[in-house]
Amino acid sequence: MDITVCRAADVPLLDRYLGTAAATSFHARRFARQQAGRSTYLVAWQDGRPAGHTEVRWGGCADPAVRAARPGCPEIDALAVAEHLRSRGIGGALVRRAEELARRRGHTAVGLGVADDNPRAAALYARLGYRPLTAYLDRWSCTGADGTLHEYADPCTFLVKELSR
Ligand SMILES: CC(C)(COP(=O)(O)OP(=O)(O)OC[C@H]1O[C@@H](n2cnc3c(N)ncnc32)[C@H](O)[C@@H]1OP(=O)(O)O)[C@@H](O)C(=O)NCCC(=O)NCCS
């Protein structure tokens, strides 16, 4: 399994193998943020196909409560692994690669949000050394294939890991 920084040519492959139902490409938006210098979009590969992804948002979480509790903390976001490839260490490897990038940029901590109804992901993050910082509402929206805007507010906990030098 390899992990690489997303290239333009990877976006159609991500759409094909790890696509979402949303009309506006989930992956294209993340690649555009990376090109603007706001994030790094990591792709995990298995047998020449995208197997998972995560985005490191260098500006941190958008939520004001999280920003106040831990200013300047980058956020690991959009972590997902293809269903048939889960529980093989790919998700953990993506998180560790994101931590390594943050450390290289001089950050002393990274964080991520986990939905309160996702205990398996929370268990993985606890094993990787993440500890709760604050509760918040993760507000996000997506446009469906029929053009309808769907808005969500998921109760989440923001977790932080202190990075060793
Ligand atoms: C969470 C996720 C990225 C983990 O990826 P992974 O490659 O399976 O992670 P690892 O193999 O490194 O670790 C496996 C652990 O992840 C956790 N996990 C969370 N959701 C899981 C799922 N649906 N299936 C399998 N493991 C899951 C478990 O603690 C699991 O441990 P186990 O194998 O002992 O049960 C993956 O399950 C996924 O894509 N889930 C759907 C999207 C999601 O919930 N993303 C996280 C948002 S905060």
XYZ file of N, CA, C and O and ligand atoms in Angstrom:
708
model
N 0.845 -1.196 0.000
C 0.000 0.000 0.000
C 0.884 1.250 0.000
O 1.830 1.342 0.765
N 0.582 2.189 -0.904
C 1.324 3.459 -0.984
C 0.398 4.593 -0.565
O -0.814 4.488 -0.766
N 1.003 5.676 -0.079
C 0.225 6.892 0.162
C 0.924 8.022 -0.583
O 2.143 8.201 -0.434
N 0.171 8.747 -1.416
C 0.761 9.849 -2.179
C -0.100 11.099 -2.014
O -1.276 11.023 -1.636
N 0.511 12.247 -2.333
C -0.241 13.503 -2.369
C -1.039 13.512 -3.673
O -0.504 13.159 -4.725
N -2.298 13.885 -3.592
C -3.197 13.824 -4.764
C -2.671 14.674 -5.934
O -2.261 15.823 -5.730
N -2.686 14.085 -7.139
C -2.345 14.807 -8.369
C -3.629 14.990 -9.172
O -4.594 14.242 -8.971
N -3.593 15.918 -10.133
C -4.805 16.193 -10.937
C -5.340 14.908 -11.581
O -6.549 14.664 -11.593
N -4.427 14.062 -12.065
C -4.843 12.843 -12.764
C -5.504 11.826 -11.826
O -6.153 10.883 -12.304
N -5.330 12.008 -10.500
C -5.931 11.058 -9.548
C -7.425 11.327 -9.335
O -8.164 10.432 -8.901
N -7.850 12.568 -9.598
C -9.233 12.953 -9.267
C -10.264 12.061 -9.978
O -11.175 11.534 -9.332
N -10.145 11.825 -11.304
C -11.128 10.925 -11.943
C -11.089 9.501 -11.390
O -12.128 8.841 -11.337
N -9.904 9.056 -10.961
C -9.814 7.699 -10.376
C -10.495 7.657 -9.016
O -11.177 6.683 -8.665
N -10.319 8.725 -8.234
C -11.014 8.811 -6.941
C -12.524 8.815 -7.163
O -13.272 8.138 -6.454
N -12.973 9.584 -8.182
C -14.416 9.627 -8.489
C -14.923 8.239 -8.857
O -16.006 7.829 -8.452
N -14.096 7.519 -9.629
C -14.529 6.213 -10.130
C -14.581 5.163 -9.021
O -15.544 4.394 -8.924
N -13.537 5.126 -8.173
C -13.458 4.036 -7.191
C -13.950 4.430 -5.791
O -14.319 3.563 -5.012
N -13.893 5.721 -5.478
C -14.333 6.165 -4.143
C -15.253 7.366 -4.294
O -15.164 8.338 -3.548
N -16.135 7.305 -5.297
C -17.012 8.435 -5.585
C -18.156 8.555 -4.600
O -18.492 7.611 -3.895
N -18.732 9.751 -4.549
C -19.912 9.982 -3.717
C -21.058 10.351 -4.658
O -20.835 10.661 -5.833
N -22.247 10.359 -4.106
C -23.431 10.656 -4.926
C -23.538 12.150 -5.256
O -24.315 12.540 -6.121
N -22.750 12.979 -4.568
C -22.887 14.429 -4.744
C -22.554 14.846 -6.180
O -21.669 14.289 -6.819
N -23.292 15.846 -6.681
C -23.080 16.301 -8.052
C -21.728 17.008 -8.195
O -21.003 16.799 -9.163
N -21.384 17.872 -7.227
C -20.099 18.562 -7.268
C -19.064 17.606 -6.702
O -19.237 17.112 -5.604
N -18.002 17.388 -7.443
C -17.062 16.346 -7.027
C -16.452 16.614 -5.654
O -15.798 17.625 -5.425
N -16.651 15.680 -4.784
C -16.050 15.668 -3.446
C -14.529 15.801 -3.575
O -13.896 16.584 -2.890
N -13.964 15.023 -4.489
C -12.505 14.968 -4.619
C -11.956 16.206 -5.331
O -10.910 16.721 -4.936
N -12.667 16.695 -6.334
C -12.199 17.882 -7.065
C -12.130 19.089 -6.147
O -11.207 19.902 -6.245
N -13.094 19.209 -5.228
C -13.076 20.350 -4.295
C -11.864 20.263 -3.375
O -11.223 21.256 -3.061
N -11.548 19.049 -2.935
C -10.381 18.876 -2.063
C -9.075 19.127 -2.825
O -8.149 19.731 -2.302
N -9.026 18.681 -4.062
C -7.829 18.924 -4.872
C -7.659 20.444 -5.106
O -6.545 20.965 -5.031
N -8.764 21.140 -5.347
C -8.693 22.599 -5.565
C -8.177 23.304 -4.311
O -7.367 24.235 -4.402
N -8.605 22.852 -3.132
C -8.104 23.472 -1.884
C -6.601 23.236 -1.748
O -5.866 24.104 -1.300
N -6.177 22.029 -2.121
C -4.744 21.729 -2.053
C -3.965 22.656 -2.998
O -2.930 23.210 -2.630
N -4.497 22.841 -4.219
C -3.813 23.691 -5.197
C -3.744 25.135 -4.716
O -2.827 25.860 -5.067
N -4.716 25.533 -3.879
C -4.730 26.891 -3.328
C -3.848 27.002 -2.086
O -3.777 28.063 -1.457
N -3.208 25.899 -1.686
C -2.296 25.922 -0.539
C -2.979 25.798 0.805
O -2.354 25.977 1.850
N -4.279 25.467 0.801
C -5.013 25.428 2.074
C -5.028 24.052 2.708
O -5.417 23.905 3.871
N -4.670 23.022 1.945
C -4.729 21.669 2.501
C -3.767 20.762 1.750
O -3.186 21.162 0.729
N -3.611 19.546 2.255
C -2.909 18.490 1.521
C -3.869 17.307 1.459
O -4.405 16.897 2.493
N -4.102 16.817 0.241
C -5.045 15.715 0.062
C -4.243 14.443 -0.199
O -3.558 14.325 -1.224
N -4.315 13.506 0.744
C -3.539 12.264 0.664
C -4.416 11.134 0.117
O -5.582 10.996 0.528
N -3.827 10.331 -0.761
C -4.547 9.194 -1.346
C -3.766 7.917 -1.042
O -2.548 7.862 -1.248
N -4.462 6.898 -0.520
C -3.853 5.570 -0.304
C -4.178 4.709 -1.516
O -5.294 4.772 -2.058
N -3.192 3.916 -1.953
C -3.342 3.096 -3.164
C -3.142 1.626 -2.836
O -2.243 1.264 -2.079
N -3.977 0.809 -3.433
C -3.848 -0.646 -3.315
C -4.037 -1.222 -4.713
O -5.072 -0.966 -5.339
N -3.061 -1.973 -5.211
C -3.138 -2.591 -6.550
C -3.492 -1.581 -7.648
O -4.333 -1.853 -8.515
N -2.876 -0.391 -7.560
C -3.058 0.609 -8.606
C -4.370 1.380 -8.556
O -4.642 2.177 -9.452
N -5.175 1.136 -7.520
C -6.451 1.848 -7.406
C -6.505 2.619 -6.090
O -5.974 2.141 -5.082
N -7.215 3.764 -6.073
C -7.366 4.482 -4.806
C -8.129 3.616 -3.804
O -9.171 3.048 -4.142
N -7.572 3.491 -2.588
C -8.184 2.652 -1.553
C -8.718 3.496 -0.399
O -9.523 3.015 0.409
N -8.260 4.756 -0.306
C -8.691 5.618 0.790
C -8.120 7.006 0.611
O -7.303 7.246 -0.280
N -8.579 7.933 1.462
C -8.106 9.319 1.353
C -8.293 10.042 2.676
O -9.117 9.627 3.509
N -7.527 11.119 2.838
C -7.771 12.059 3.928
C -7.208 13.408 3.530
O -6.266 13.484 2.744
N -7.826 14.470 4.061
C -7.397 15.835 3.756
C -6.878 16.485 5.033
O -7.581 16.475 6.054
N -5.670 17.041 4.981
C -5.156 17.802 6.127
C -5.445 19.270 5.845
O -4.911 19.839 4.891
N -6.291 19.858 6.654
C -6.659 21.263 6.465
C -5.757 22.110 7.359
O -5.902 22.100 8.598
N -4.843 22.834 6.701
C -3.824 23.555 7.471
C -4.410 24.720 8.263
O -3.848 25.107 9.295
N -5.535 25.252 7.837
C -6.170 26.357 8.564
C -7.002 25.896 9.749
O -7.538 26.724 10.487
N -7.113 24.597 9.947
C -7.837 24.066 11.107
C -9.328 23.946 10.887
O -9.854 24.244 9.811
N -9.993 23.518 11.944
C -11.445 23.289 11.925
C -12.179 24.632 11.828
O -11.765 25.623 12.437
N -13.286 24.645 11.078
C -14.047 25.892 10.890
C -14.824 26.292 12.136
O -15.181 27.458 12.304
N -15.081 25.354 13.046
C -15.957 25.645 14.185
C -15.284 26.610 15.182
O -14.161 26.349 15.635
N -15.991 27.689 15.570
C -15.397 28.683 16.475
C -14.998 28.103 17.838
O -13.968 28.498 18.403
N -15.795 27.165 18.384
C -15.473 26.595 19.706
C -14.166 25.803 19.633
O -13.317 25.874 20.543
N -13.975 25.081 18.545
C -12.744 24.296 18.366
C -11.561 25.248 18.195
O -10.501 25.083 18.812
N -11.750 26.293 17.366
C -10.652 27.241 17.108
C -10.231 27.942 18.389
O -9.044 28.180 18.618
N -11.228 28.267 19.243
C -10.914 28.959 20.497
C -10.190 28.021 21.461
O -9.269 28.430 22.179
N -10.606 26.760 21.477
C -10.016 25.806 22.426
C -8.590 25.422 22.034
O -7.761 25.122 22.891
N -8.299 25.420 20.711
C -6.949 25.002 20.273
C -6.559 25.778 19.010
O -6.614 25.240 17.892
N -6.182 27.050 19.192
C -5.866 27.867 18.008
C -4.700 27.278 17.211
O -3.759 26.736 17.789
N -4.805 27.375 15.890
C -3.693 26.982 15.014
C -3.496 25.496 14.822
O -2.482 25.081 14.269
N -4.460 24.701 15.260
C -4.303 23.237 15.170
C -4.838 22.732 13.825
O -6.034 22.873 13.538
N -3.998 22.132 12.964
C -4.517 21.605 11.691
C -5.523 20.483 11.934
O -5.455 19.793 12.958
N -6.429 20.313 10.965
C -7.473 19.289 11.104
C -7.320 18.192 10.047
O -7.171 18.479 8.857
N -7.363 16.967 10.496
C -7.389 15.811 9.589
C -8.861 15.539 9.294
O -9.649 15.302 10.206
N -9.210 15.616 8.011
C -10.629 15.582 7.648
C -10.840 14.557 6.520
O -9.878 14.078 5.913
N -12.090 14.262 6.238
C -12.458 13.429 5.068
C -11.681 12.122 5.013
O -11.190 11.718 3.953
N -11.553 11.460 6.176
C -10.863 10.163 6.197
C -11.861 9.072 5.819
O -12.915 8.937 6.436
N -11.528 8.297 4.813
C -12.374 7.159 4.441
C -11.543 6.126 3.693
O -10.581 6.464 3.000
N -11.952 4.870 3.853
C -11.290 3.740 3.193
C -12.386 2.927 2.511
O -13.504 2.790 3.051
N -12.092 2.395 1.324
C -13.061 1.556 0.596
C -13.550 0.449 1.524
O -12.743 -0.171 2.239
N -14.849 0.207 1.498
C -15.466 -0.711 2.454
C -14.784 -2.086 2.473
O -14.520 -2.642 3.539
N -14.464 -2.614 1.278
C -13.905 -3.970 1.220
C -12.427 -4.022 1.644
O -11.861 -5.107 1.715
N -11.826 -2.845 1.928
C -10.406 -2.829 2.320
C -10.212 -2.357 3.765
O -9.093 -2.070 4.181
N -11.306 -2.273 4.510
C -11.188 -1.774 5.895
C -10.587 -2.822 6.828
O -10.541 -4.011 6.495
N -10.119 -2.349 7.989
C -9.524 -3.203 9.033
C -8.232 -3.869 8.575
O -7.893 -4.955 9.024
N -7.495 -3.199 7.653
C -6.184 -3.691 7.227
C -5.093 -2.671 7.507
O -4.003 -2.759 6.938
N -5.431 -1.634 8.271
C -4.407 -0.650 8.653
C -4.298 0.548 7.727
O -3.456 1.421 7.944
N -5.153 0.628 6.679
C -5.021 1.744 5.730
C -5.435 3.073 6.376
O -4.735 4.086 6.246
N -6.545 3.082 7.108
C -7.006 4.308 7.774
C -5.958 4.820 8.758
O -5.618 6.007 8.771
N -5.427 3.915 9.565
C -4.395 4.292 10.547
C -3.158 4.845 9.855
O -2.577 5.840 10.306
N -2.784 4.237 8.733
C -1.591 4.691 8.001
C -1.817 6.094 7.424
O -0.907 6.925 7.421
N -3.028 6.377 6.941
C -3.329 7.720 6.422
C -3.212 8.761 7.538
O -2.658 9.838 7.335
N -3.736 8.420 8.721
C -3.672 9.366 9.841
C -2.209 9.610 10.244
O -1.785 10.753 10.440
N -1.428 8.542 10.303
C -0.009 8.708 10.685
C 0.756 9.523 9.652
O 1.602 10.340 10.006
N 0.440 9.355 8.357
C 1.121 10.158 7.330
C 0.734 11.646 7.482
O 1.583 12.531 7.342
N -0.544 11.890 7.791
C -0.985 13.272 8.005
C -0.247 13.891 9.203
O 0.184 15.051 9.155
N -0.070 13.103 10.251
C 0.663 13.592 11.442
C 2.106 13.952 11.074
O 2.641 14.968 11.526
N 2.711 13.089 10.249
C 4.099 13.309 9.832
C 4.226 14.632 9.059
O 5.162 15.401 9.293
N 3.262 14.905 8.175
C 3.284 16.157 7.410
C 3.167 17.355 8.354
O 3.854 18.360 8.182
N 2.268 17.226 9.350
C 2.063 18.333 10.297
C 3.341 18.581 11.109
O 3.751 19.732 11.314
N 3.956 17.505 11.545
C 5.200 17.617 12.321
C 6.279 18.328 11.501
O 6.952 19.222 11.973
N 6.397 17.949 10.225
C 7.411 18.550 9.344
C 7.179 20.038 9.141
O 8.110 20.786 8.890
N 5.914 20.456 9.240
C 5.609 21.889 9.101
C 5.764 22.628 10.415
O 5.424 23.808 10.513
N 6.182 21.921 11.476
C 6.432 22.565 12.764
C 5.242 22.604 13.702
O 5.290 23.255 14.742
N 4.156 21.905 13.367
C 2.993 21.887 14.259
C 3.259 20.959 15.440
O 3.925 19.929 15.301
N 2.717 21.316 16.596
C 2.932 20.511 17.797
C 1.719 19.646 18.121
O 1.734 18.874 19.081
N 0.657 19.805 17.344
C -0.560 19.005 17.569
C -1.357 18.925 16.276
O -1.211 19.782 15.393
N -2.177 17.881 16.142
C -3.175 17.810 15.067
C -4.491 17.376 15.713
O -4.495 16.794 16.807
N -5.580 17.647 15.008
C -6.874 17.260 15.558
C -7.773 16.697 14.488
O -7.468 16.777 13.290
N -8.875 16.118 14.928
C -9.894 15.638 13.993
C -11.225 15.537 14.716
O -11.271 15.359 15.935
N -12.280 15.649 13.926
C -13.616 15.551 14.505
C -14.197 14.174 14.242
O -14.000 13.616 13.162
N -14.881 13.632 15.242
C -15.544 12.347 15.043
C -17.000 12.477 15.492
O -17.283 13.071 16.537
N -17.896 11.950 14.651
C -19.318 12.033 14.977
C -19.616 11.171 16.204
O -19.032 10.097 16.378
N -20.534 11.662 17.037
C -20.844 10.940 18.281
C -21.484 9.576 17.993
O -21.505 8.715 18.876
N -21.985 9.378 16.759
C -22.573 8.069 16.430
C -21.592 7.186 15.625
O -22.018 6.297 14.897
N -20.286 7.449 15.765
C -19.284 6.648 15.041
C -18.253 6.076 16.029
O -17.069 6.425 16.004
N -18.714 5.172 16.934
C -17.819 4.690 17.995
C -16.628 3.887 17.477
O -15.570 3.893 18.108
N -16.755 3.251 16.305
C -15.625 2.452 15.797
C -14.494 3.366 15.346
O -13.316 3.090 15.616
N -14.851 4.460 14.667
C -13.810 5.425 14.283
C -13.205 6.039 15.551
O -11.984 6.201 15.644
N -14.043 6.344 16.551
C -13.539 6.924 17.806
C -12.559 5.973 18.490
O -11.529 6.401 19.032
N -12.849 4.670 18.422
C -11.951 3.674 19.034
C -10.599 3.659 18.320
O -9.542 3.565 18.951
N -10.640 3.792 16.980
C -9.387 3.837 16.210
C -8.567 5.056 16.619
O -7.363 4.945 16.891
N -9.214 6.227 16.722
C -8.481 7.450 17.072
C -7.922 7.374 18.501
O -6.821 7.852 18.758
N -8.670 6.776 19.412
C -8.175 6.627 20.796
C -6.911 5.759 20.784
O -5.919 6.073 21.453
N -6.935 4.698 19.984
C -5.751 3.818 19.879
C -4.549 4.557 19.302
O -3.406 4.268 19.651
N -4.837 5.519 18.404
C -3.745 6.278 17.774
C -3.265 7.432 18.663
O -2.347 8.156 18.286
N -3.910 7.633 19.818
C -3.429 8.645 20.771
C -4.207 9.948 20.788
O -3.741 10.940 21.353
N -5.394 9.982 20.183
C -6.207 11.204 20.164
C -7.059 11.288 21.421
O -7.612 10.272 21.870
N -7.155 12.501 21.995
C -7.914 12.717 23.224
C -8.954 13.820 22.999
O -8.680 14.787 22.289
N -10.136 13.724 23.670
C -11.207 14.718 23.450
C -10.795 16.126 23.873
O -10.174 16.300 24.925
N -11.151 17.108 23.021
C -10.912 18.519 23.342
C -12.225 19.205 23.660
O -12.391 19.788 24.722
N -13.182 19.123 22.716
C -14.459 19.803 22.935
C -15.544 19.201 22.039
O -15.246 18.678 20.964
N -16.773 19.324 22.504
C -17.922 18.936 21.666
C -18.247 20.103 20.740
O -18.022 21.267 21.097
N -18.771 19.823 19.538
C -19.191 20.881 18.606
C -20.155 20.281 17.594
O -20.332 19.063 17.545
N -20.774 21.170 16.812
C -21.669 20.716 15.741
C -20.935 20.866 14.414
O -20.510 21.976 14.072
N -20.762 19.782 13.701
C -20.111 19.840 12.393
C -21.178 20.183 11.356
O -22.032 19.364 11.038
N -21.126 21.425 10.864
C -22.113 21.881 9.877
C -21.542 21.710 8.478
O -20.458 22.209 8.198
N -22.264 20.985 7.627
C -21.803 20.795 6.252
C -22.997 20.642 5.324
O -24.122 20.416 5.798
N -22.731 20.815 4.050
C -23.830 20.707 3.084
C -23.323 20.031 1.820
O -22.119 19.997 1.566
N -24.237 19.480 1.059
C -23.864 18.937 -0.251
C -25.051 19.070 -1.194
O -26.210 19.139 -0.759
N -24.706 19.156 -2.463
C -25.748 19.270 -3.483
C -25.962 17.894 -4.094
O -25.009 17.271 -4.576
N -27.182 17.422 -4.059
C -27.502 16.101 -4.599
C -27.496 16.105 -6.119
O -27.411 17.171 -6.747
N -27.578 14.903 -6.689
C -27.539 14.759 -8.153
C -28.671 15.556 -8.812
O -28.551 16.000 -9.954
N -29.794 15.773 -8.080
C -30.921 16.528 -8.658
C -30.790 18.032 -8.413
O -31.711 18.798 -8.707
N -29.629 18.465 -7.850
C -29.394 19.896 -7.649
C -29.905 20.422 -6.320
O -29.736 21.608 -6.010
N -30.538 19.565 -5.491
C -31.056 20.018 -4.198
C -29.922 20.151 -3.191
O -29.068 19.266 -3.082
N -29.938 21.274 -2.440
C -28.917 21.471 -1.403
C -29.384 20.798 -0.107
O -30.487 21.053 0.375
N -28.542 19.933 0.447
C -28.847 19.270 1.710
C -27.905 19.827 2.776
O -26.694 19.862 2.563
N -28.475 20.254 3.929
C -27.635 20.822 4.992
C -27.715 19.939 6.226
O -28.789 19.437 6.572
N -26.585 19.765 6.891
C -26.507 18.874 8.042
C -25.795 19.566 9.202
O -24.990 20.474 8.991
N -26.094 19.107 10.428
C -25.367 19.574 11.628
C -25.190 18.342 12.516
O -26.121 17.938 13.224
N -24.027 17.730 12.447
C -23.787 16.481 13.171
C -23.106 16.753 14.513
O -22.046 17.397 14.540
N -23.665 16.229 15.624
C -22.971 16.351 16.912
C -21.661 15.559 16.858
O -21.663 14.373 16.530
N -20.567 16.244 17.167
C -19.231 15.641 17.050
C -18.389 15.963 18.274
O -18.722 16.861 19.061
N -17.290 15.265 18.402
C -16.265 15.608 19.395
C -14.976 15.863 18.639
O -14.628 15.080 17.740
N -14.301 16.975 18.969
C -12.997 17.243 18.347
C -11.928 16.633 19.244
O -11.904 16.849 20.451
N -11.066 15.843 18.624
C -10.000 15.137 19.347
C -8.651 15.727 18.946
O -8.465 16.121 17.787
N -7.709 15.749 19.873
C -6.390 16.309 19.584
C -5.307 15.321 19.985
O -5.445 14.596 20.973
N -4.249 15.295 19.186
C -3.063 14.504 19.530
C -1.850 15.430 19.582
O -1.597 16.177 18.627
N -1.132 15.378 20.689
C 0.108 16.146 20.801
C 1.169 15.385 20.014
O 1.277 14.154 20.144
N 1.924 16.105 19.193
C 2.933 15.456 18.353
C 4.300 15.533 19.017
O 4.739 16.618 19.407
N 4.961 14.386 19.107
C 6.305 14.398 19.674
C 7.265 14.919 18.602
O 7.012 14.804 17.404
N 8.348 15.493 19.014
C 9.347 16.046 18.072
C 10.086 14.931 17.371
O 10.378 13.904 17.961
C -12.837 4.835 9.887
C -12.082 4.228 8.717
C -11.429 5.347 7.882
C -10.988 3.312 9.265
O -10.243 2.823 8.170
P -9.548 1.371 8.277
O -8.634 1.241 7.111
O -10.563 0.322 8.453
O -8.708 1.576 9.614
P -7.637 0.592 10.228
O -7.599 -0.705 9.490
O -6.356 1.349 10.366
O -8.244 0.382 11.651
C -9.417 -0.416 11.766
C -10.239 0.126 12.881
O -11.002 1.251 12.416
C -12.194 1.309 13.170
N -13.372 1.347 12.278
C -14.221 2.397 12.257
N -15.211 2.196 11.404
C -14.996 0.978 10.823
C -15.674 0.209 9.834
N -16.823 0.638 9.274
N -15.148 -0.969 9.436
C -13.987 -1.412 9.975
N -13.311 -0.719 10.929
C -13.802 0.463 11.352
C -12.227 0.122 14.080
O -11.747 0.527 15.348
C -11.257 -0.830 13.421
O -10.681 -1.673 14.327
P -10.919 -3.235 14.148
O -10.428 -3.576 12.777
O -10.110 -3.805 15.257
O -12.392 -3.411 14.289
C -13.027 3.376 7.806
O -13.677 2.431 8.588
C -14.063 4.173 7.037
O -13.833 4.594 5.903
N -15.247 4.368 7.635
C -16.329 5.114 6.966
C -16.021 6.601 6.958
C -15.727 7.114 8.363
O -16.414 6.782 9.309
N -14.678 7.965 8.450
C -14.256 8.533 9.715
C -14.889 9.842 9.896
S -14.383 10.535 11.451
